[in-house]
XYZ file of C-alpha atoms in Angstrom:
166
model
C 67.626 145.811 165.557
C 67.177 143.735 162.478
C 64.699 145.041 159.903
C 61.693 142.820 159.247
C 60.817 142.113 155.613
C 57.186 142.950 154.707
C 57.031 140.932 151.426
C 59.093 138.110 149.917
C 60.663 138.820 146.525
C 60.719 136.355 143.701
C 64.205 135.673 142.572
C 64.341 134.496 138.924
C 66.556 134.324 135.910
C 67.127 137.626 133.985
C 65.059 137.870 130.761
C 65.659 140.165 127.837
C 62.494 142.211 128.835
C 64.327 143.039 132.105
C 67.063 145.015 130.371
C 65.804 148.586 131.000
C 65.055 147.970 134.668
C 68.439 146.174 135.248
C 70.244 148.993 133.496
C 68.537 151.452 135.804
C 69.737 149.423 138.783
C 73.200 149.097 137.430
C 73.487 152.952 136.892
C 72.190 153.441 140.525
C 74.953 151.196 141.678
C 77.491 153.034 139.434
C 76.372 156.404 140.706
C 77.133 155.390 144.281
C 80.447 153.820 143.471
C 81.902 156.594 141.229
C 82.666 158.965 144.253
C 84.563 156.044 145.736
C 86.561 155.308 142.589
C 86.950 158.067 140.057
C 88.386 155.473 137.493
C 84.905 153.889 137.060
C 82.975 154.480 133.875
C 80.572 157.389 134.032
C 76.993 156.391 134.782
C 75.663 157.123 131.458
C 78.156 154.548 129.818
C 76.486 151.808 131.804
C 74.008 150.249 129.472
C 73.535 147.515 126.958
C 77.262 147.194 126.241
C 77.774 146.477 130.016
C 75.101 143.843 129.859
C 76.681 142.367 126.757
C 80.019 142.262 128.640
C 78.292 140.476 131.556
C 76.753 137.955 129.280
C 80.257 137.271 128.056
C 81.519 136.708 131.586
C 78.464 134.382 132.153
C 79.368 132.363 129.059
C 82.956 132.076 129.996
C 82.340 131.302 133.729
C 79.047 129.433 133.868
C 77.391 132.507 135.089
C 73.793 133.394 135.803
C 71.985 136.804 135.770
C 69.256 137.031 138.279
C 66.550 139.591 139.139
C 64.641 139.996 142.419
C 61.074 141.158 141.829
C 58.461 142.426 144.431
C 54.985 142.598 143.309
C 56.306 142.112 139.707
C 58.611 145.225 139.903
C 62.433 144.611 139.680
C 64.053 145.524 142.902
C 67.373 143.757 142.674
C 69.818 142.351 140.326
C 72.835 139.911 140.656
C 75.238 138.216 138.488
C 76.995 135.094 139.812
C 79.837 133.373 137.945
C 79.719 129.829 139.224
C 82.924 128.565 137.714
C 85.798 130.965 137.753
C 89.382 129.720 137.472
C 92.359 131.074 139.297
C 95.246 130.078 136.802
C 97.879 129.667 139.550
C 100.038 132.786 138.727
C 102.488 134.077 141.211
C 102.542 132.065 144.421
C 99.023 130.535 144.097
C 98.060 127.132 142.882
C 95.226 126.839 140.242
C 91.740 126.487 141.793
C 88.088 127.264 140.999
C 85.678 129.471 142.800
C 82.313 131.199 142.438
C 82.125 134.967 142.272
C 79.247 137.462 142.566
C 80.329 139.882 139.848
C 77.462 142.407 140.427
C 74.682 142.711 143.074
C 72.448 145.717 143.765
C 69.098 146.294 145.448
C 67.204 149.538 144.587
C 67.879 152.146 147.200
C 64.201 152.288 148.212
C 64.288 148.680 149.203
C 67.744 148.384 150.965
C 67.944 147.342 154.551
C 65.012 144.973 154.343
C 66.876 141.615 153.792
C 66.484 141.518 150.020
C 70.298 141.509 149.488
C 70.737 138.703 151.912
C 68.086 136.609 150.115
C 69.860 137.194 146.714
C 73.212 136.291 148.303
C 71.647 133.074 149.523
C 70.375 132.422 146.027
C 73.760 132.883 144.521
C 75.366 130.694 147.143
C 72.951 127.908 146.379
C 73.895 128.174 142.656
C 77.624 128.021 143.616
C 77.125 125.022 145.918
C 75.128 123.351 143.113
C 78.188 123.644 140.906
C 80.291 122.013 143.535
C 82.358 125.099 144.551
C 83.779 125.475 147.924
C 85.007 128.985 147.539
C 82.483 131.815 147.231
C 83.590 135.503 146.625
C 82.286 138.974 146.304
C 83.958 142.250 145.662
C 83.177 145.487 147.371
C 84.414 149.016 147.660
C 86.063 149.551 150.923
C 84.021 152.688 151.478
C 80.763 150.903 150.958
C 80.127 150.289 154.667
C 76.554 148.986 154.327
C 77.485 146.338 151.843
C 80.582 145.425 153.890
C 78.306 144.863 156.961
C 75.844 142.734 154.921
C 78.647 140.679 153.501
C 80.420 140.081 156.729
C 77.165 139.202 158.393
C 76.590 136.809 155.596
C 79.917 134.954 156.332
C 82.367 136.613 153.906
C 85.811 137.317 155.376
C 88.434 139.745 154.146
C 90.841 137.969 151.941
C 93.060 140.500 150.213
C 93.263 144.220 150.394
C 94.749 146.738 148.027
C 95.572 150.061 149.556
C 95.692 153.174 147.570
C 97.145 156.684 148.186
C 96.099 159.565 145.929
C 99.100 161.552 144.843
C 97.375 164.816 144.005
């Protein structure tokens, strides 16, 4: 059964005044991912330096930082880099693509279709830049995100397997 959204969020560009709410969302995402990958930064290290790093990615790759608000409360965040370049190392030829570098919806609002709406907005931005390849990364253990991304049309492209030698 598909959940029905009760209200429509507004998706808009990130503003400096959104910083604290976005950092809280990014920390929520990090807290969920650290158990899946112990090499990630601790949650308390996710803050302004991370947003500054993200701004750098945006500057280099024609990126956009977005927030989703519901009744003027930020419930989601995404960063889409609309012009990434694969340099053609190894056996690949050079090409361009768009990449969703970060995406999170607050836990309270998950499962209501807001992530899908954010992905649609990111995809529209990628298409507007003329991209024909659209990517997103996900932890293999994040089953809910995988379901959303597969339902959205993403397909597995490359997998890196890991074995812990402890």
